[in-house]
XYZ file of C-alpha atoms in Angstrom:
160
model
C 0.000 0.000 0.000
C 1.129 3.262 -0.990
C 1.215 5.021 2.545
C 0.419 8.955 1.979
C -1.174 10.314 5.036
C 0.636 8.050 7.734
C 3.997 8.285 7.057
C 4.688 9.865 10.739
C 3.196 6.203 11.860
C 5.158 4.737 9.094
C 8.525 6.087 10.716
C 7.481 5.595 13.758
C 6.463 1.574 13.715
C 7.997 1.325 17.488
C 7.899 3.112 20.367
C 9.635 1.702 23.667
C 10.632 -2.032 22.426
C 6.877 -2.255 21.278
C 5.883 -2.879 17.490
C 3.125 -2.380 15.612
C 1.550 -4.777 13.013
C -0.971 -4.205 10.261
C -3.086 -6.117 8.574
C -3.674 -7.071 4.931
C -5.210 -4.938 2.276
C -7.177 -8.434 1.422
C -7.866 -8.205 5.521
C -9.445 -4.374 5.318
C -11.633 -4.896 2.118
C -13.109 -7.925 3.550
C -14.303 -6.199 6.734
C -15.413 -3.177 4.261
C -17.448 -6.163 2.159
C -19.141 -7.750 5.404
C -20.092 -4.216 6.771
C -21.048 -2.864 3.492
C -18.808 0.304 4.154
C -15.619 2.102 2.442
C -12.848 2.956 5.303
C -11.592 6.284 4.418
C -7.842 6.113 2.938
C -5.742 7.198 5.927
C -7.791 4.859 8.409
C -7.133 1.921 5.710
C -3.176 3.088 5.884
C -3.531 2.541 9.969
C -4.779 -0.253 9.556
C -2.173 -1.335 6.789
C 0.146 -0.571 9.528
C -1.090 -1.212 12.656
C -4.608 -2.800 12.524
C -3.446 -5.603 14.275
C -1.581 -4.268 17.165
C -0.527 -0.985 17.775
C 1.795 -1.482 20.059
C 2.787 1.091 22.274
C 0.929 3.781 20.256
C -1.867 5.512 23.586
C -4.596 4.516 21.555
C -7.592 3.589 24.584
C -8.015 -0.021 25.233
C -9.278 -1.647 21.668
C -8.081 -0.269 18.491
C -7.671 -3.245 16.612
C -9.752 -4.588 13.239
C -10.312 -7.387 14.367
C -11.998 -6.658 17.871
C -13.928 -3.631 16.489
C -15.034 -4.993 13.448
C -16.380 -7.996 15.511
C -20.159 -8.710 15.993
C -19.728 -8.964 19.662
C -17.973 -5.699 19.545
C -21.282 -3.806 17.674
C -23.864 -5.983 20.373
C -21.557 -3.830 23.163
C -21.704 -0.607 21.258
C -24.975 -0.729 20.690
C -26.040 -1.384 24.721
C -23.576 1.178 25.922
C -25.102 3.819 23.499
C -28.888 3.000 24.654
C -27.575 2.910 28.156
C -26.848 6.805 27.786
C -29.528 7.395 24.749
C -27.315 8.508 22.677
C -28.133 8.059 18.776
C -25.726 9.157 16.180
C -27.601 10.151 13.148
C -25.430 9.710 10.921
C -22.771 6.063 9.753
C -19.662 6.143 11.713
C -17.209 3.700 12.621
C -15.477 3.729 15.896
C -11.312 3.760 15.371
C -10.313 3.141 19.118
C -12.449 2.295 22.344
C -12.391 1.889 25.767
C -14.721 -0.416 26.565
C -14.823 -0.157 30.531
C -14.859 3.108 30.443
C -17.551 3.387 28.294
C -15.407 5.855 25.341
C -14.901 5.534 21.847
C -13.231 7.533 19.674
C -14.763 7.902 15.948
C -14.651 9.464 12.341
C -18.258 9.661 10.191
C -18.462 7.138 7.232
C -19.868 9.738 4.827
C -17.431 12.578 4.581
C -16.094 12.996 1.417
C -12.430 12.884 2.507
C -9.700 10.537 2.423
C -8.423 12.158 5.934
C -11.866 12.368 8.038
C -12.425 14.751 11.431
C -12.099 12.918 14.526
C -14.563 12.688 17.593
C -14.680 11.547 20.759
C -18.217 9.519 22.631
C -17.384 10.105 26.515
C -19.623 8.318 29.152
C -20.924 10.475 31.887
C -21.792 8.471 34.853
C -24.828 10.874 35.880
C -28.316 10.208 36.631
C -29.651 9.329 34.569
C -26.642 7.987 32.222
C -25.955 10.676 29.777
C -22.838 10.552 27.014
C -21.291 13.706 25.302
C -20.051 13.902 21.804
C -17.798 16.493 20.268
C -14.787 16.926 17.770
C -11.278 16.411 18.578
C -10.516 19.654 15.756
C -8.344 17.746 14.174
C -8.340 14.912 11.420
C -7.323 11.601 11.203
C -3.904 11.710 10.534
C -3.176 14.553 12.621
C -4.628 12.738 15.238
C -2.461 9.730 14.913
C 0.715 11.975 14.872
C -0.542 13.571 18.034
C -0.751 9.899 19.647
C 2.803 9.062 18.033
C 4.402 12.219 19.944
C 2.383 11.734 23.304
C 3.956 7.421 23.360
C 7.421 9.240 22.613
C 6.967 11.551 25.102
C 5.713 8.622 27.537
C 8.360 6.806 26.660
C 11.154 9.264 27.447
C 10.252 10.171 30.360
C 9.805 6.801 31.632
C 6.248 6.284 32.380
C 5.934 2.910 30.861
């Protein structure tokens, strides 16, 4: 795969002594087939490069193809969203989670870029449950530079 947005990642396929791994391109068009969506082309470079682990990249709990592209995955999704009632109008496709904590961070499915917006899903334990959406400001792949620096910076100073 030709890697144009993700180079950063690219470069940066280990942080600490931990490596990421992608998947296939045959891998990412057959979840796209069984979910009847198109990833947009910098989260199919991710994925390329590190949709099966991401190794040390701070990236919540779950941000792997396999996991999130899982049916059990969507049955969890779905009950943490109508524990909150929260509805998102519009297709979207969740790029890392946090499953215990009840986040997720996302991109929508129908923007007509290559290098989406990112948002965030945060769980508010209130009564009753309530969960807030809003943008990160920044796209994909400026997002996943942002989460290359902040390992670095973990990593230097010795936090993990």
């Amino acid at each position: 795969m030709n890697i144009e947005y993700l180079n950063s990642l690219k470069e940066n396929s280990e942080i600490g002594n931990r490596k990421i791994k992608g998947v296939s391109e045959s891998e990412i068009t057959s979840v796209e087939q069984k979910l009847n969506i198109a990833f947009p082309k910098s989260y199919r470079e991710f994925l390329f490069l590190a949709g099966e682990s991401c190794g040390a990249l701070p990236l919540l709990e779950s941000a792997d193809l396999k996991t999130l592209s899982s049916d059990f995955y969507k049955e969890v999704l779905e009950e943490d969203m109508k524990d909150t009632n929260t509805v998102i109008e519009r297709p979207f496709w969740v790029f890392a989670d946090s499953i215990g904590d009840q986040g997720f961070w996302f991109f929508y499915l129908d923007e007509e870029s290559e290098d989406p917006q990112t948002y965030y899903y945060a769980y508010k334990e209130t009564e009753p449950y309530e969960a807030v959406i809003g943008s990160h400001e920044l796209i994909f792949s400026e997002f996943i530079d942002g989460r290359i620096d902040f390992g670095n910076q973990i990593e230097k100073e010795g936090i993990w």
